[in-house]
XYZ file of C-alpha atoms in Angstrom:
462
model
C 18.951 -29.436 -27.511
C 15.347 -29.828 -26.357
C 13.536 -26.839 -24.923
C 11.310 -26.693 -21.864
C 7.761 -25.654 -22.701
C 6.368 -22.768 -20.649
C 2.996 -21.043 -20.672
C 4.247 -17.582 -21.652
C 7.497 -16.181 -22.958
C 8.149 -12.421 -23.061
C 11.235 -11.610 -25.119
C 13.340 -8.557 -25.885
C 12.236 -6.495 -22.878
C 14.396 -4.412 -20.604
C 14.031 -6.143 -17.229
C 14.720 -4.733 -13.764
C 15.037 -7.911 -11.720
C 15.653 -6.527 -8.179
C 17.456 -9.816 -7.530
C 20.369 -10.068 -5.072
C 22.758 -8.613 -7.656
C 20.179 -6.048 -8.868
C 20.694 -7.178 -12.461
C 19.072 -5.167 -15.248
C 18.805 -6.937 -18.614
C 18.771 -4.587 -21.585
C 17.693 -7.413 -23.909
C 16.001 -9.823 -21.570
C 13.338 -12.488 -21.495
C 10.889 -13.793 -18.928
C 9.463 -17.315 -18.891
C 6.264 -18.035 -16.947
C 4.584 -21.311 -16.023
C 1.337 -21.187 -14.109
C 1.594 -18.624 -11.354
C 5.378 -18.635 -11.169
C 8.425 -17.305 -12.969
C 10.297 -20.192 -14.565
C 13.313 -18.213 -15.712
C 14.574 -14.679 -16.301
C 17.753 -13.636 -18.048
C 19.335 -12.557 -21.341
C 16.984 -13.097 -24.264
C 19.244 -15.395 -26.293
C 19.928 -17.616 -23.288
C 16.231 -17.926 -22.345
C 15.117 -18.504 -25.948
C 17.588 -21.380 -26.263
C 16.182 -23.136 -23.194
C 12.459 -22.381 -23.333
C 9.681 -22.237 -25.869
C 5.998 -21.379 -25.716
C 2.924 -21.166 -27.909
C 2.324 -17.779 -26.297
C 5.240 -15.484 -27.102
C 4.996 -11.736 -26.425
C 7.312 -9.248 -28.128
C 8.594 -7.242 -25.179
C 10.861 -4.780 -26.995
C 8.407 -1.982 -26.221
C 8.548 -2.535 -22.475
C 10.541 -2.040 -19.317
C 9.486 -4.830 -16.955
C 9.663 -4.323 -13.198
C 8.453 -6.397 -10.265
C 4.926 -5.543 -9.169
C 4.830 -2.715 -6.662
C 3.514 -2.992 -3.100
C 1.187 -0.273 -1.831
C 1.829 -0.863 1.849
C -0.888 1.412 3.248
C -4.137 2.316 1.517
C -7.719 2.938 2.601
C -9.718 1.073 -0.039
C -12.983 2.374 1.426
C -14.071 5.781 2.641
C -11.739 7.867 0.523
C -11.999 6.441 -3.017
C -15.719 7.291 -3.329
C -15.287 10.769 -1.821
C -11.900 11.709 -3.240
C -10.997 15.400 -2.996
C -14.475 16.355 -1.778
C -12.939 17.810 1.373
C -11.065 21.046 0.530
C -7.311 21.010 1.010
C -7.371 24.245 3.006
C -9.469 23.015 5.938
C -7.262 24.041 8.855
C -8.369 22.680 12.216
C -7.124 20.387 14.999
C -6.731 16.710 13.971
C -9.597 15.600 16.237
C -11.994 18.095 14.677
C -10.925 17.112 11.170
C -11.504 13.460 12.022
C -14.960 13.914 13.536
C -16.307 16.529 11.108
C -14.677 15.700 7.782
C -13.384 12.108 7.838
C -15.528 9.764 9.935
C -18.911 10.886 8.511
C -17.757 9.872 5.023
C -16.658 6.426 6.194
C -19.778 5.841 8.269
C -22.054 6.776 5.352
C -20.893 3.742 3.343
C -23.152 0.731 3.023
C -22.046 -2.760 1.920
C -22.451 -2.048 -1.813
C -20.612 1.243 -1.471
C -17.624 -0.433 0.173
C -17.486 -3.142 -2.489
C -17.552 -0.596 -5.311
C -15.017 1.575 -3.486
C -12.674 -1.401 -3.058
C -12.992 -2.260 -6.749
C -12.113 1.296 -7.739
C -9.104 1.319 -5.414
C -7.911 -2.048 -6.739
C -8.297 -0.915 -10.340
C -6.374 2.286 -9.715
C -3.604 0.423 -7.927
C -3.242 -2.161 -10.670
C -3.326 0.392 -13.455
C -0.430 2.204 -11.782
C 1.637 -0.923 -11.220
C 0.749 -2.038 -7.680
C 0.108 -5.774 -7.608
C -0.118 -6.066 -3.804
C -1.465 -3.932 -0.975
C -2.023 -3.756 2.765
C -5.349 -2.214 3.781
C -5.256 0.488 6.442
C -7.772 -1.216 8.724
C -10.841 0.957 8.188
C -13.092 -1.528 6.401
C -16.616 -1.858 7.834
C -17.995 -4.586 5.530
C -15.157 -7.049 5.118
C -16.981 -9.687 3.055
C -18.016 -7.158 0.416
C -14.533 -5.651 0.284
C -12.895 -9.058 -0.165
C -15.341 -9.834 -2.967
C -14.609 -6.469 -4.559
C -10.821 -6.585 -4.573
C -10.748 -10.264 -5.467
C -12.726 -9.554 -8.636
C -9.828 -7.411 -9.927
C -7.148 -10.084 -9.400
C -4.946 -8.057 -7.022
C -3.034 -9.448 -4.047
C -3.852 -7.968 -0.632
C -4.024 -8.146 3.125
C -7.239 -6.840 4.643
C -9.021 -6.544 7.956
C -12.159 -5.026 9.426
C -12.389 -1.885 11.534
C -11.503 -2.775 15.133
C -12.181 -0.291 17.915
C -11.485 -2.003 21.211
C -11.052 0.874 23.600
C -13.516 2.554 25.942
C -13.189 6.322 25.927
C -16.087 6.820 28.313
C -16.127 5.533 31.887
C -19.644 4.226 31.327
C -18.469 1.804 28.617
C -17.645 -1.802 29.456
C -13.950 -2.139 28.573
C -13.890 -5.897 29.204
C -16.783 -6.380 26.787
C -15.101 -4.212 24.145
C -11.941 -6.290 24.531
C -13.840 -9.555 24.041
C -15.720 -8.283 21.002
C -12.602 -6.873 19.338
C -10.548 -10.016 19.929
C -13.390 -12.232 18.730
C -13.586 -10.144 15.551
C -9.850 -10.492 14.925
C -9.991 -14.243 15.425
C -13.035 -14.595 13.221
C -11.702 -12.674 10.231
C -8.360 -14.486 10.074
C -10.255 -17.779 10.307
C -12.630 -16.826 7.486
C -9.906 -15.453 5.238
C -6.822 -17.526 6.077
C -3.434 -16.974 4.511
C -2.057 -19.642 2.204
C 0.736 -20.117 -0.306
C -1.598 -19.457 -3.224
C -4.128 -17.201 -1.486
C -4.172 -13.693 -2.959
C -6.568 -12.045 -0.487
C -6.307 -12.892 3.189
C -6.922 -11.218 6.535
C -4.481 -9.792 9.016
C -5.375 -8.729 12.563
C -5.270 -5.062 11.551
C -5.503 -2.377 14.215
C -6.360 1.168 13.232
C -3.727 2.344 15.696
C -3.324 5.716 17.406
C -5.199 5.136 20.672
C -8.110 3.132 19.235
C -7.410 -0.212 20.903
C -6.620 -1.302 24.446
C -3.456 -3.074 25.537
C -5.404 -6.348 25.743
C -6.434 -6.050 22.078
C -2.884 -5.210 20.996
C -1.550 -8.235 22.867
C -4.190 -10.517 21.356
C -3.529 -9.210 17.843
C 0.209 -9.816 18.219
C -0.408 -13.319 19.535
C -2.708 -14.108 16.596
C -0.152 -12.744 14.134
C 2.707 -14.681 15.718
C 0.760 -17.948 15.936
C -0.506 -17.828 12.352
C 2.464 -16.222 10.605
C 0.564 -13.025 9.825
C 1.286 -9.329 10.115
C -0.180 -6.362 11.959
C -0.514 -2.862 10.583
C -1.468 0.281 12.491
C -1.301 4.066 12.256
C 0.931 5.755 14.799
C 2.060 9.307 15.569
C 1.284 11.281 12.423
C 0.580 14.268 14.671
C 1.868 15.364 18.069
C -1.560 14.396 19.478
C -0.550 10.712 19.635
C 2.533 11.090 21.848
C 0.712 13.699 23.937
C -2.146 11.249 24.594
C 0.178 8.368 25.442
C 2.275 10.527 27.750
C -0.850 11.709 29.549
C -2.379 8.209 29.736
C 0.636 5.954 30.291
C 3.490 8.287 31.142
C 5.475 7.170 28.117
C 5.515 7.741 24.380
C 3.610 5.473 21.914
C 6.521 3.364 20.649
C 7.880 3.044 24.186
C 4.482 1.798 25.333
C 4.197 -0.751 22.508
C 7.737 -1.935 23.231
C 6.907 -2.379 26.921
C 3.878 -4.447 25.915
C 6.081 -6.614 23.705
C 4.023 -6.033 20.568
C 6.725 -4.665 18.281
C 8.556 -6.954 15.860
C 9.313 -7.808 12.260
C 5.689 -8.740 11.572
C 4.461 -5.300 12.665
C 4.068 -2.378 10.247
C 3.607 1.113 11.686
C 2.383 3.856 9.386
C 3.375 7.558 9.524
C 5.517 7.603 12.753
C 6.353 11.241 12.074
C 6.427 12.456 15.677
C 8.889 10.110 17.330
C 11.956 10.866 19.405
C 15.398 9.267 19.317
C 14.465 6.653 21.911
C 11.476 5.539 19.823
C 13.555 5.467 16.659
C 16.020 3.125 18.343
C 13.233 0.884 19.635
C 11.822 0.552 16.124
C 15.234 -0.326 14.725
C 16.134 -2.779 17.503
C 12.796 -4.608 17.248
C 12.842 -5.017 13.459
C 9.487 -3.230 13.184
C 8.609 -2.057 9.661
C 7.782 1.590 8.929
C 5.394 2.706 6.193
C 5.893 6.227 4.874
C 3.067 7.937 2.978
C 4.676 11.092 1.535
C 1.709 12.841 -0.082
C -0.673 12.475 2.908
C 2.142 13.615 5.207
C 2.612 16.792 3.195
C -1.042 17.458 2.484
C -2.024 16.641 6.067
C 0.704 18.896 7.479
C 2.350 16.245 9.662
C 5.504 18.339 9.921
C 7.788 15.680 8.443
C 10.158 18.230 6.914
C 11.012 19.449 10.406
C 10.546 16.381 12.639
C 10.567 13.343 10.314
C 13.346 10.827 11.028
C 12.870 8.576 8.010
C 16.415 8.764 6.569
C 17.794 8.135 10.054
C 15.538 5.087 10.484
C 16.638 3.753 7.098
C 20.279 4.254 8.092
C 19.600 2.147 11.200
C 18.368 -0.693 8.984
C 14.625 -0.146 9.464
C 12.626 -1.659 6.614
C 11.039 1.369 4.924
C 7.868 0.776 2.895
C 5.688 3.157 0.892
C 1.950 3.770 0.935
C -0.604 6.143 -0.518
C -3.055 6.242 2.410
C -6.340 7.830 1.301
C -5.026 9.990 -1.495
C -3.610 9.436 -4.985
C -3.339 5.647 -5.334
C -0.507 5.853 -7.890
C 2.296 4.498 -5.717
C 4.883 5.677 -8.257
C 4.196 9.256 -7.185
C 5.083 8.250 -3.628
C 8.416 6.868 -4.803
C 9.278 10.113 -6.549
C 8.323 12.151 -3.491
C 10.408 10.080 -1.089
C 13.374 10.337 -3.455
C 13.040 14.122 -3.537
C 11.763 15.271 -0.170
C 14.615 14.390 2.168
C 17.304 15.434 -0.271
C 16.028 18.919 0.351
C 15.487 18.665 4.111
C 18.987 17.226 4.621
C 20.671 19.310 1.901
C 22.171 16.054 0.651
C 21.478 14.511 -2.772
C 22.591 11.104 -1.489
C 19.479 10.673 0.687
C 17.018 8.104 -0.724
C 18.383 7.826 -4.278
C 16.179 6.364 -7.015
C 17.358 2.797 -6.506
C 16.437 2.924 -2.809
C 13.004 4.340 -3.643
C 12.474 1.412 -6.021
C 13.504 -1.007 -3.263
C 10.827 0.521 -1.029
C 8.255 -0.126 -3.758
C 9.257 -3.741 -4.260
C 11.576 -5.707 -1.964
C 10.832 -3.712 1.180
C 7.092 -3.960 0.651
C 7.393 -7.702 0.054
C 9.398 -8.087 3.263
C 6.823 -6.135 5.275
C 4.064 -8.340 3.888
C 6.001 -11.422 4.961
C 6.317 -12.441 1.303
C 9.951 -11.701 0.468
C 10.374 -15.328 -0.633
C 7.528 -15.016 -3.148
C 7.261 -11.452 -4.494
C 9.320 -8.251 -4.760
C 11.826 -9.406 -7.383
C 11.811 -11.221 -10.703
C 13.518 -14.556 -10.062
C 12.876 -18.186 -10.916
C 10.463 -19.746 -8.459
C 8.843 -16.493 -7.369
C 5.320 -15.395 -8.172
C 4.750 -13.984 -11.640
C 3.775 -10.529 -10.364
C 5.212 -7.933 -12.726
C 4.536 -4.717 -14.626
C 5.162 -3.845 -18.269
C 5.890 -0.129 -18.593
C 5.277 1.269 -22.077
C 8.385 3.076 -23.343
C 6.617 4.354 -26.461
C 5.658 7.422 -24.458
C 7.327 10.835 -24.180
C 8.277 10.477 -20.501
C 10.261 7.330 -21.320
C 12.270 8.767 -24.187
C 15.162 8.902 -24.654
C 15.665 5.811 -22.516
C 19.170 6.107 -21.080
C 19.078 5.158 -17.379
C 16.220 2.773 -16.642
C 15.918 2.952 -12.853
C 16.289 6.744 -12.773
C 13.760 7.009 -15.585
C 11.280 4.805 -13.738
C 11.422 6.857 -10.549
C 11.967 10.395 -11.825
C 10.093 10.522 -15.124
C 7.537 7.723 -15.306
C 4.302 7.218 -13.410
C 1.270 4.966 -13.505
C -0.011 6.415 -16.760
C 2.651 4.436 -18.610
C 1.645 1.053 -17.172
C 0.585 -0.947 -20.227
C 0.026 -4.365 -18.663
C 0.182 -6.044 -15.270
C 0.416 -9.684 -14.256
C -0.501 -11.152 -10.879
C 0.016 -14.850 -10.164
C 0.772 -15.370 -13.849
C -2.552 -13.859 -14.929
C -2.611 -10.735 -17.096
C -5.049 -8.567 -15.117
C -4.280 -5.331 -16.995
C -3.715 -5.368 -20.755
C -3.320 -2.387 -23.077
C -4.086 -0.060 -20.135
C -7.387 -1.696 -19.128
C -8.608 -4.396 -16.785
C -9.147 -7.850 -18.220
C -11.267 -8.792 -15.205
C -14.144 -6.309 -15.073
C -16.126 -3.893 -17.215
C -14.481 -0.567 -16.383
C -17.288 1.573 -17.812
C -19.821 -0.210 -15.624
C -17.589 0.266 -12.590
C -17.226 3.990 -13.235
C -20.996 4.360 -13.462
C -21.413 2.510 -10.163
C -18.694 4.623 -8.571
C -20.411 7.862 -9.547
C -23.780 6.660 -8.258
C -22.393 5.352 -4.964
C -20.142 8.355 -4.431
C -23.012 10.811 -4.787
C -25.205 8.962 -2.325
C -22.385 8.545 0.214
C -21.805 12.299 0.211
C -25.546 12.924 0.553
C -25.767 10.554 3.533
C -22.650 11.899 5.211
C -23.968 15.463 5.465
C -20.387 16.692 4.958
C -20.775 20.212 3.546
C -19.618 21.142 0.079
C -17.126 23.998 0.286
C -15.760 25.840 -2.738
C -13.955 29.178 -3.023
C -15.613 29.682 -6.411
C -19.265 29.464 -7.451
C -20.198 26.041 -8.865
C -23.253 26.586 -11.071
């Protein structure tokens, strides 16, 4: 029997497919041609049907679909990570104006490019092959160039602030400028079947954009088959502002505008009531949960968070890292643990559901469920090889539980995006990592100097 020739054949690996039957092959094989998966299945079956001049012994690896980091700030935070002490206790508005915005505003074009490269490298080296940017990019061209150089897949957008907070500002002008910016960026970075980096009409969220800008963004997304992502209600400040301004809560207001839907991703949504939860579920709106920022930022999710209830209603739950640790695997472990405790129920968000959030749910929220999120013939060859020759992987007895509860990004040996091996033997194949780290240190130091954010330490640093 003749065999079909493929570009790459990985044999003998343990493969978590995340297909409709959630098959896990203990002795599997993966065949790749170009940017797509040609076949996946039992090793003997695949080896009988396919051959390649490039065969990789996969017995050392557990292979999973590439993860989706559904909410990350690729600028601002990566170059200033952990500079702000974790015990700064002040109102959210004060924290934003004194500790957060100055660091973002101190970035120049080169700084944002280097920051985006660092974020992309960290994501890839911890298994994330796709991401959605949080909407706080100031120099979009440089960021696109930066992330594209690493080979990652992403949806990006520039910082849009289309709301007048002062009566002296021209709201109509702000609307025009914001909408023009949204239209321009999606035209310059259009989505396509084989386009890795493209623009969405991203809105920062909270109260940063007017109703007119929200409506325009939704129209652009609907017309062009794109998505929208926005922050909403991490703190009680958001619903308080909407109630004072509009007489209704944030999700109620967005629903009244008609801007919810299955192409909308809302991040945080910690402070919502039952009515808002139902509106999210009924509209098909996606929810992105960022566990570590929620805990570190004191959102109050352990007392007010309704994430298990939203999941039970069928809401598509995605995971993000926000501006903190970019290892999305830590987020999966946290979501699998946190609500077990708050609900006193071990059945809440078991490991297999956490893995779905990392893969299939993220793919659905990106509008790419037909192309990524599982390892199946015809889908993109986006996958991760986890090294089992490490202490956290041994003994290997229950693969999915092991992946969520024991493993993390440190065990990611190699990563493929669009059929290209972008991480190999723990390092990028696309850039000089040592050069990047030197640039990161240089840019990070000058961003902090420009920002004038004070250095605070409980101990003397000599």
